[in-house]
mmCIF file of C-alpha atoms in Angstrom:
data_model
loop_
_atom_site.group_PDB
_atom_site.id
_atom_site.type_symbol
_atom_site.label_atom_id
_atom_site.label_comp_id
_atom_site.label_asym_id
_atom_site.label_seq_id
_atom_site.Cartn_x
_atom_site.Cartn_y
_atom_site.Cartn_z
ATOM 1 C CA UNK A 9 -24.135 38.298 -5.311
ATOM 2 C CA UNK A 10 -21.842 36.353 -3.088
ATOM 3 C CA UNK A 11 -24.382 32.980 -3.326
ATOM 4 C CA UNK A 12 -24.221 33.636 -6.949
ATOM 5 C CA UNK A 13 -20.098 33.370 -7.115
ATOM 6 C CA UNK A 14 -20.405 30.399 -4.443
ATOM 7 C CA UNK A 15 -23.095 28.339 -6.908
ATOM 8 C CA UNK A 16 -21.245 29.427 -10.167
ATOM 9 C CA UNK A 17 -17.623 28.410 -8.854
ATOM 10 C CA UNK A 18 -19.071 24.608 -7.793
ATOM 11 C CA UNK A 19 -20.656 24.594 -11.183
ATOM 12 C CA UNK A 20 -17.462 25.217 -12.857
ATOM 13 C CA UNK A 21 -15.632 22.849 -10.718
ATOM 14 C CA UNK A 22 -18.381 20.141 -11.496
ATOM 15 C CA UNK A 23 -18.348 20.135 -15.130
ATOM 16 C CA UNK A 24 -14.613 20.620 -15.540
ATOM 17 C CA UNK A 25 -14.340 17.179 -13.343
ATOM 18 C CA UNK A 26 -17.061 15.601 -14.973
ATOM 19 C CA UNK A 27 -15.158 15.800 -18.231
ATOM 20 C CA UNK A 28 -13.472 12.940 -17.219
ATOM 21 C CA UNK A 29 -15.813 11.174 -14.930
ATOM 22 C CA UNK A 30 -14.106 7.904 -13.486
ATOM 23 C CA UNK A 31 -15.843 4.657 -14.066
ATOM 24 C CA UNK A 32 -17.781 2.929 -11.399
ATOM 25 C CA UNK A 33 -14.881 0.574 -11.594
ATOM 26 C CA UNK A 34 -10.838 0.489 -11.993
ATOM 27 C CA UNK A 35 -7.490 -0.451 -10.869
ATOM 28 C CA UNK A 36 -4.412 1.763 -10.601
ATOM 29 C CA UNK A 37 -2.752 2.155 -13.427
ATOM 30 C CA UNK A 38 -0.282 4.977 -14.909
ATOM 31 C CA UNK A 39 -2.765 5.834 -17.948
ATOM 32 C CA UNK A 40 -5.689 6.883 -15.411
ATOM 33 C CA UNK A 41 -6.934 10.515 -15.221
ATOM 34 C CA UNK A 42 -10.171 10.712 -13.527
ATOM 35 C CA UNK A 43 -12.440 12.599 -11.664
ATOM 36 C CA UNK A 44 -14.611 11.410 -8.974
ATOM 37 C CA UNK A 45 -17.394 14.677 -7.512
ATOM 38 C CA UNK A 46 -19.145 14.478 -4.665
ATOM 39 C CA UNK A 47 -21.572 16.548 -2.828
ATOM 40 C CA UNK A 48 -21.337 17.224 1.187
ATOM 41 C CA UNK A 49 -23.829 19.105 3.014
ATOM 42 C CA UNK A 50 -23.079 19.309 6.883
ATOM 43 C CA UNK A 51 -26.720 19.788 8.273
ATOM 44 C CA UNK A 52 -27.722 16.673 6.973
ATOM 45 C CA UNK A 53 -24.860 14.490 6.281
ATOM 46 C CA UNK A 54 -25.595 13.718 3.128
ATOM 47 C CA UNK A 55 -23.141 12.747 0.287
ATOM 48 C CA UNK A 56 -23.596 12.471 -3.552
ATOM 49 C CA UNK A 57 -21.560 10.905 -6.188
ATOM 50 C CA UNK A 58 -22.137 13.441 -8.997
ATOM 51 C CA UNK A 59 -23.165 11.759 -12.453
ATOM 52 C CA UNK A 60 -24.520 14.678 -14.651
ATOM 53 C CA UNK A 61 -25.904 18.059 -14.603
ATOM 54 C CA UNK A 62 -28.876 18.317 -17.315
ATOM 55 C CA UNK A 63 -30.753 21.198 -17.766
ATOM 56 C CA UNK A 64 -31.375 22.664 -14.023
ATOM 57 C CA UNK A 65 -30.399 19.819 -11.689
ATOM 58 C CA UNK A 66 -27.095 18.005 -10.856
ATOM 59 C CA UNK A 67 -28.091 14.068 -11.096
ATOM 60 C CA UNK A 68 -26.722 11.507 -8.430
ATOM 61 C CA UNK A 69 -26.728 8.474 -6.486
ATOM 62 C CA UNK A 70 -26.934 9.668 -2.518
ATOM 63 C CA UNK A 71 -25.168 7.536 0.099
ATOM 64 C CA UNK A 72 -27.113 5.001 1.769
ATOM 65 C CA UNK A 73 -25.961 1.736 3.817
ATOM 66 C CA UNK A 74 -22.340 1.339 2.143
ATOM 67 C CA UNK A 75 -22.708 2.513 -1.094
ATOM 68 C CA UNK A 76 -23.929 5.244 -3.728
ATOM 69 C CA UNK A 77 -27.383 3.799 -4.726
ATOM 70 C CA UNK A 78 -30.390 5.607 -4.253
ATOM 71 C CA UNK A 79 -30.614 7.975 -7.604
ATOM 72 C CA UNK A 80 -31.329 12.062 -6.295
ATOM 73 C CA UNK A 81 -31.868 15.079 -8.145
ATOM 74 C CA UNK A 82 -30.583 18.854 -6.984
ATOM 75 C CA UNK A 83 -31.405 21.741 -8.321
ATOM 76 C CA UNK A 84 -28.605 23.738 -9.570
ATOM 77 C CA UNK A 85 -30.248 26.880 -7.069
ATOM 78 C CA UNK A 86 -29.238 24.418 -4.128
ATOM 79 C CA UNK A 87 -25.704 24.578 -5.032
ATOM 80 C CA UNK A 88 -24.512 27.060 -2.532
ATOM 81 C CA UNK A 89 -25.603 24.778 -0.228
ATOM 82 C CA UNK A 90 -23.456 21.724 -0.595
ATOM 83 C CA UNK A 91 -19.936 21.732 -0.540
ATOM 84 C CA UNK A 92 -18.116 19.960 -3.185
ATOM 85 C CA UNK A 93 -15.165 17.115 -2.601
ATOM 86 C CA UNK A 94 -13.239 15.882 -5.697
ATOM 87 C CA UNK A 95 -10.627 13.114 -5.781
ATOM 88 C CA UNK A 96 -8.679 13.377 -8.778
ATOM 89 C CA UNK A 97 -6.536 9.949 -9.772
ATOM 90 C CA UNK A 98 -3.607 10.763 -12.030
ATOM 91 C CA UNK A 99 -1.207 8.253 -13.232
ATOM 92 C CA UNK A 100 -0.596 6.239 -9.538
ATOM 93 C CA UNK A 101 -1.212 9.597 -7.868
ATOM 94 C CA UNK A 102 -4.894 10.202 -5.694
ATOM 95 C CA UNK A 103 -5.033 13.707 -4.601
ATOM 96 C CA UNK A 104 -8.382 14.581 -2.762
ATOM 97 C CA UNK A 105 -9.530 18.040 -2.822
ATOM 98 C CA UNK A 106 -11.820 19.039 -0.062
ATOM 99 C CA UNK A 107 -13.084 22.107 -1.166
ATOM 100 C CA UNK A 108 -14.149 23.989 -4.176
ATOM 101 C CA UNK A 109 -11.922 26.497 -3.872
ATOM 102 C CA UNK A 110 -8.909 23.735 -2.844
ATOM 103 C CA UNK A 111 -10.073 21.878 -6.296
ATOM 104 C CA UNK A 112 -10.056 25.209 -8.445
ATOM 105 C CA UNK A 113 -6.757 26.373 -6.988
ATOM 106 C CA UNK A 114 -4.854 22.535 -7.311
ATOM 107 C CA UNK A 115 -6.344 23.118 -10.998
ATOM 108 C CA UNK A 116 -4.656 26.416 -11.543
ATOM 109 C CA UNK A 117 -1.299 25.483 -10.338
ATOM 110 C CA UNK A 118 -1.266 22.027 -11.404
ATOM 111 C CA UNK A 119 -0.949 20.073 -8.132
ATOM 112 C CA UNK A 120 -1.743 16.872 -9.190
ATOM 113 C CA UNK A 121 0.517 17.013 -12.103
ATOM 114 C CA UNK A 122 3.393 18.053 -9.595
ATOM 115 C CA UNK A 123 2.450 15.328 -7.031
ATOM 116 C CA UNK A 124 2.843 13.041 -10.570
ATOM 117 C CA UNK A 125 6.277 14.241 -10.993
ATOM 118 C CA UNK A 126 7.227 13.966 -7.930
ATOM 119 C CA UNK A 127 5.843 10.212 -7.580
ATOM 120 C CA UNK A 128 7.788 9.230 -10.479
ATOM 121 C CA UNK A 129 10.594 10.264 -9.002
ATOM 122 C CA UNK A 130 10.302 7.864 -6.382
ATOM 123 C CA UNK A 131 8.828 5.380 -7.998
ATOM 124 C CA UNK A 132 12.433 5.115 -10.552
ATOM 125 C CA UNK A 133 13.912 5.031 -7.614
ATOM 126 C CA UNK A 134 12.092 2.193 -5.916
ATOM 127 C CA UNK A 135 12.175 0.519 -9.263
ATOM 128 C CA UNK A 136 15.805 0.645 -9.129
ATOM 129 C CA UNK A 137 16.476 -0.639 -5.292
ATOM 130 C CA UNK A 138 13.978 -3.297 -4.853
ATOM 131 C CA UNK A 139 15.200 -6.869 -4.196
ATOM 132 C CA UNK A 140 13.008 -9.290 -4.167
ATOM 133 C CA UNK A 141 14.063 -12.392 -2.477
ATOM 134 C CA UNK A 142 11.939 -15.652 -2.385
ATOM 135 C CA UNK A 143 12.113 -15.204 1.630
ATOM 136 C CA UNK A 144 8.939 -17.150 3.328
ATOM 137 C CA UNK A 145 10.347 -16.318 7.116
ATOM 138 C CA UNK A 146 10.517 -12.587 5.663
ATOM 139 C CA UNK A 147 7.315 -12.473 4.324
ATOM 140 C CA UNK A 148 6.346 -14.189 7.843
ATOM 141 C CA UNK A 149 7.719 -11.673 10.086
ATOM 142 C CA UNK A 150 6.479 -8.762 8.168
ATOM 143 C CA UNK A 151 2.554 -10.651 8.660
ATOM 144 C CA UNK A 152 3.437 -10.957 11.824
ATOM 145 C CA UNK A 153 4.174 -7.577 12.603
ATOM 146 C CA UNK A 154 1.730 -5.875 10.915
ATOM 147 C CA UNK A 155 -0.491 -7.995 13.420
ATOM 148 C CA UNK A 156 0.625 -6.449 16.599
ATOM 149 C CA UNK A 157 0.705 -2.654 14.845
ATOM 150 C CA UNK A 158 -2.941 -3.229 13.865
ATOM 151 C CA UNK A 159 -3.755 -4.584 17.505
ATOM 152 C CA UNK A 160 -2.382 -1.583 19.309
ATOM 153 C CA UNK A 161 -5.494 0.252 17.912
ATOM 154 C CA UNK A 162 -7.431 -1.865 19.710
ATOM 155 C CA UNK A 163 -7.880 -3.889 22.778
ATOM 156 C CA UNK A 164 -4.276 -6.158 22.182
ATOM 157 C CA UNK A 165 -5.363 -9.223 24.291
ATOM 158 C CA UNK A 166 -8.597 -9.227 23.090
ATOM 159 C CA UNK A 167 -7.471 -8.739 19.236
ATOM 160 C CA UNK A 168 -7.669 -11.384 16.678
ATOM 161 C CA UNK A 169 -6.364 -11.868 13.765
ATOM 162 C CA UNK A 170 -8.569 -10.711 10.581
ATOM 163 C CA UNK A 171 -8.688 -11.892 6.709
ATOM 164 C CA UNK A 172 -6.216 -10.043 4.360
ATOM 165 C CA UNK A 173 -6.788 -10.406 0.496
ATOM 166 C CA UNK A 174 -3.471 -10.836 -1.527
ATOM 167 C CA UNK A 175 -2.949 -7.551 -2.751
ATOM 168 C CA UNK A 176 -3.560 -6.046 0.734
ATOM 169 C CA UNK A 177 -0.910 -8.559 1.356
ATOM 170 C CA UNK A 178 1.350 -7.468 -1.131
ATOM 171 C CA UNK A 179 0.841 -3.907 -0.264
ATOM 172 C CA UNK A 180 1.706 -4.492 3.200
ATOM 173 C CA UNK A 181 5.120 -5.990 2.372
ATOM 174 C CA UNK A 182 5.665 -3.830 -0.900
ATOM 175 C CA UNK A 183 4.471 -0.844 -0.713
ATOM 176 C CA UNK A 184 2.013 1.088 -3.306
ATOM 177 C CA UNK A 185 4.515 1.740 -5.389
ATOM 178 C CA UNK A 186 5.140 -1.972 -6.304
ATOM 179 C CA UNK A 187 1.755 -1.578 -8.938
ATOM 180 C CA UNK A 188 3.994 0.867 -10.827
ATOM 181 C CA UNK A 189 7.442 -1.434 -10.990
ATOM 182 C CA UNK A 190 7.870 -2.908 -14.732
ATOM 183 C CA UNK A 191 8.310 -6.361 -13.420
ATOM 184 C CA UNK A 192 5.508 -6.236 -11.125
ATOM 185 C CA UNK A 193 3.430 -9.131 -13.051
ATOM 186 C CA UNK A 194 6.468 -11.654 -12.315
ATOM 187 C CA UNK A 195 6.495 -10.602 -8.820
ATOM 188 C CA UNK A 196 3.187 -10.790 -8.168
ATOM 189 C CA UNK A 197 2.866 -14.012 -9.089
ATOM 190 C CA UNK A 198 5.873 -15.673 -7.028
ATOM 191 C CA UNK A 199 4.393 -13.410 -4.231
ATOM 192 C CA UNK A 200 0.745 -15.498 -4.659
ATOM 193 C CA UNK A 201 2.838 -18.819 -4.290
ATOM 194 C CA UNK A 202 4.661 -17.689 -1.168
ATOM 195 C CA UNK A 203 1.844 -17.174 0.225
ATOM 196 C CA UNK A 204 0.568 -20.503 -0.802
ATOM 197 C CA UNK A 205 2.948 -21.921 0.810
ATOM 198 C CA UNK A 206 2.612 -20.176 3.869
ATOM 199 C CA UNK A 207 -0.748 -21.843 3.631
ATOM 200 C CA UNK A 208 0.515 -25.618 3.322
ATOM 201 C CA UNK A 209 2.950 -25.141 5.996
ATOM 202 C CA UNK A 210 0.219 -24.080 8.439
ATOM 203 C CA UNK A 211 1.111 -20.605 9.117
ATOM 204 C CA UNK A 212 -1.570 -18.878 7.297
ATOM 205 C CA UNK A 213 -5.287 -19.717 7.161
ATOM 206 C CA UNK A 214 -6.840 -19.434 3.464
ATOM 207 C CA UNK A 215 -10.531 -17.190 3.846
ATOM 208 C CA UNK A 216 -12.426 -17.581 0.791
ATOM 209 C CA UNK A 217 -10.437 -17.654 -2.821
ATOM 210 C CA UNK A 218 -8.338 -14.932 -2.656
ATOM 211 C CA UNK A 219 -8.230 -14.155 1.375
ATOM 212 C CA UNK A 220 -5.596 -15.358 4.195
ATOM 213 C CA UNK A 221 -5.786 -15.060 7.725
ATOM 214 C CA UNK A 222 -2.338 -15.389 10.048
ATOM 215 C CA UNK A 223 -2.340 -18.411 12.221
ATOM 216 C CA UNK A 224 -0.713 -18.776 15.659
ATOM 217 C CA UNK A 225 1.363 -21.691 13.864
ATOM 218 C CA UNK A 226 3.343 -18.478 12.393
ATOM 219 C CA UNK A 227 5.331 -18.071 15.867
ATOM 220 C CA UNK A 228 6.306 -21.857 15.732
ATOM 221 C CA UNK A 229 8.003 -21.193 12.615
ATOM 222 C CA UNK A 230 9.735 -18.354 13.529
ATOM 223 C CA UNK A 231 10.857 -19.279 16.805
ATOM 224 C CA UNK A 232 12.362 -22.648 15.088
ATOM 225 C CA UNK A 233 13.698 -20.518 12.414
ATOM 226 C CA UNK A 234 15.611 -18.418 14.796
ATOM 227 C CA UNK A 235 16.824 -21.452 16.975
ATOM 228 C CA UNK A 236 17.792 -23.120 14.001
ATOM 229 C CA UNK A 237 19.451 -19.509 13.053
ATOM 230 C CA UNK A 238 21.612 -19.284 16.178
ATOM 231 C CA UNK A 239 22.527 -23.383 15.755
ATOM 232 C CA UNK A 240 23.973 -22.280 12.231
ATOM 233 C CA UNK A 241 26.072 -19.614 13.731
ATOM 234 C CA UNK A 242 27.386 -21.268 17.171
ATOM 235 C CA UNK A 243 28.229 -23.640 14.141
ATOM 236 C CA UNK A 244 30.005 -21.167 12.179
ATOM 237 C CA UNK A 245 31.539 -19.755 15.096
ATOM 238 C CA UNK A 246 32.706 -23.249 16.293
ATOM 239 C CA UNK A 247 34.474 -24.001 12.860
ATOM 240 C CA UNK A 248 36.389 -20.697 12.739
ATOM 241 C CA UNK A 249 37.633 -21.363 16.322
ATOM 242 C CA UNK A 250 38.670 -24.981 15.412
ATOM 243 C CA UNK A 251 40.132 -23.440 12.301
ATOM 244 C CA UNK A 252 42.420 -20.785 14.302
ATOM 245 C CA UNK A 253 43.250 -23.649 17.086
ATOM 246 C CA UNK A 254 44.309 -26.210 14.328
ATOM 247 C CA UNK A 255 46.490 -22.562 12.918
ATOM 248 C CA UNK A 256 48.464 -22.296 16.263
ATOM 249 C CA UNK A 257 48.985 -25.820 17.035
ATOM 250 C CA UNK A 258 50.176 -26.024 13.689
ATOM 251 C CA UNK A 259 52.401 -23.071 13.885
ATOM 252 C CA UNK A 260 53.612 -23.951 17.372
ATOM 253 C CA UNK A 261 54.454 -27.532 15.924
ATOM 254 C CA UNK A 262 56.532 -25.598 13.270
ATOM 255 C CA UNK A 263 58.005 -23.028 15.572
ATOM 256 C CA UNK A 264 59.041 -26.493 17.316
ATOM 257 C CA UNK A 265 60.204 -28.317 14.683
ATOM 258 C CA UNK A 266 61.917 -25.535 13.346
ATOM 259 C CA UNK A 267 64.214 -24.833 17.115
ATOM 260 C CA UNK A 268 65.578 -28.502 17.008
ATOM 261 C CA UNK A 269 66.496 -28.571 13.827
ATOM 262 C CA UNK A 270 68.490 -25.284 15.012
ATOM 263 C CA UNK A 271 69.597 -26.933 17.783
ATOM 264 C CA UNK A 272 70.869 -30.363 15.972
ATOM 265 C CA UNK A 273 72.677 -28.393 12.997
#
């Protein structure tokens, strides 16, 4: 009885995801509503991309290398011995369910669609604050940075710097959310040409077409960016004290000025 409620419950979950089945391929977009099943089973470490169920089997393509590619067959009586994992992508929301019972109940009490709500939220709100400033020494340090997070992880000394496409790059200085912002096309685009000319100037390394690597030629730039900084405000600073001296000279010429003429009348 009990195997017969486990097998039942992942068939249910199966065919209610593979309603919408997502596509082998797509990008994030706030139309999507997919599914994506998947078969685990722990004693041999196996994992399935679900495709169909027809007749008595659920049809596949079982992980091998780096990818879903070798086609497999289960038999529906096998069920109870797999456990299922669903991702569902909603609008800009992924919510993973890692469970059957996780899947059913996120179904029931419409998780996703509350995650959804919630993300908009946010995402009006991020929509509303973000600046965007053509900034290349912004854009620089934020590279930069993201270099020495990524090297704690490792060995730091012995870390070196690895190939980022542009929209990893973008992510890292945006955020996710930026795929959802209504003039995201616009900034994309004078994003790509920063980073172009972070390329010219010798502070990133173009990889390929659409891949950049940082380049120790980064910390020259920012150092002279930050001497060049501090000249500006001595500067600044310099000019206001000039400004205040020429002030009291001039009002202790008038305070002068003003006692002989008292003194002559």
């Amino acid at each position: 009885m009990f195997e017969f409620i486990r097998r039942e419950t992942r068939l249910l979950a199966l065919r209610r995801s593979l309603k919408r089945r997502a596509p082998s391929q797509f990008s994030y977009s706030s139309t999507n509503n997919y599914y994506v099943p998947t078969l685990w089973r722990g004693d041999t470490e196996q994992s399935v991309l679900v495709d169909e169920i027809t007749g008595c089997s659920i049809v596949g393509r079982l992980w091998v290398g780096d990818e879903f590619s070798e086609s497999i067959r289960i038999p529906i009586e096998e069920l109870p011995e797999w456990e299922i994992k669903i991702t569902r992508f909603f609008g800009f929301v992924r919510k993973d369910f890692e469970t059957t019972s996780q899947f059913i109940s996120g179904e029931l009490t419409f998780a996703t669609e509350r995650a959804w709500i919630h993300e908009k939220l946010f995402q009006s709100l991020y929509n509303a604050t973000l600046r965007y400033r053509d900034d290349r020494i912004a854009v620089l340090k934020k590279i930069v940075e993201l270099h020495y997070t990524r090297a704690l992880n490792g060995v730091p000394i012995l870390y070196e710097a690895k190939k980022r496409s542009i929209t990893q790059l973008e992510t890292d200085h945006f955020g996710q959310r930026i795929y959802g912002h209504p003039k995201h096309d616009q900034i994309s685009a004078q994003f790509r040409l920063l980073i172009e000319s972070l390329v010219s100037s010798g502070d990133l390394e173009k990889v390929g077409r659409h891949e950049f690597k940082l380049s120790a030629q980064a910390l020259v730039t920012i150092a002279n960016y930050a001497q060049e900084e501090r000249r500006h405000k001595d500067n600044v600073r310099q000019n206001r004290m000039l400004f205040w001296i020429t002030v009291a000279i001039a009002l202790a010429t008038a305070a002068q000025a003003y006692s002989v003429w008292q003194s002559g009348i």
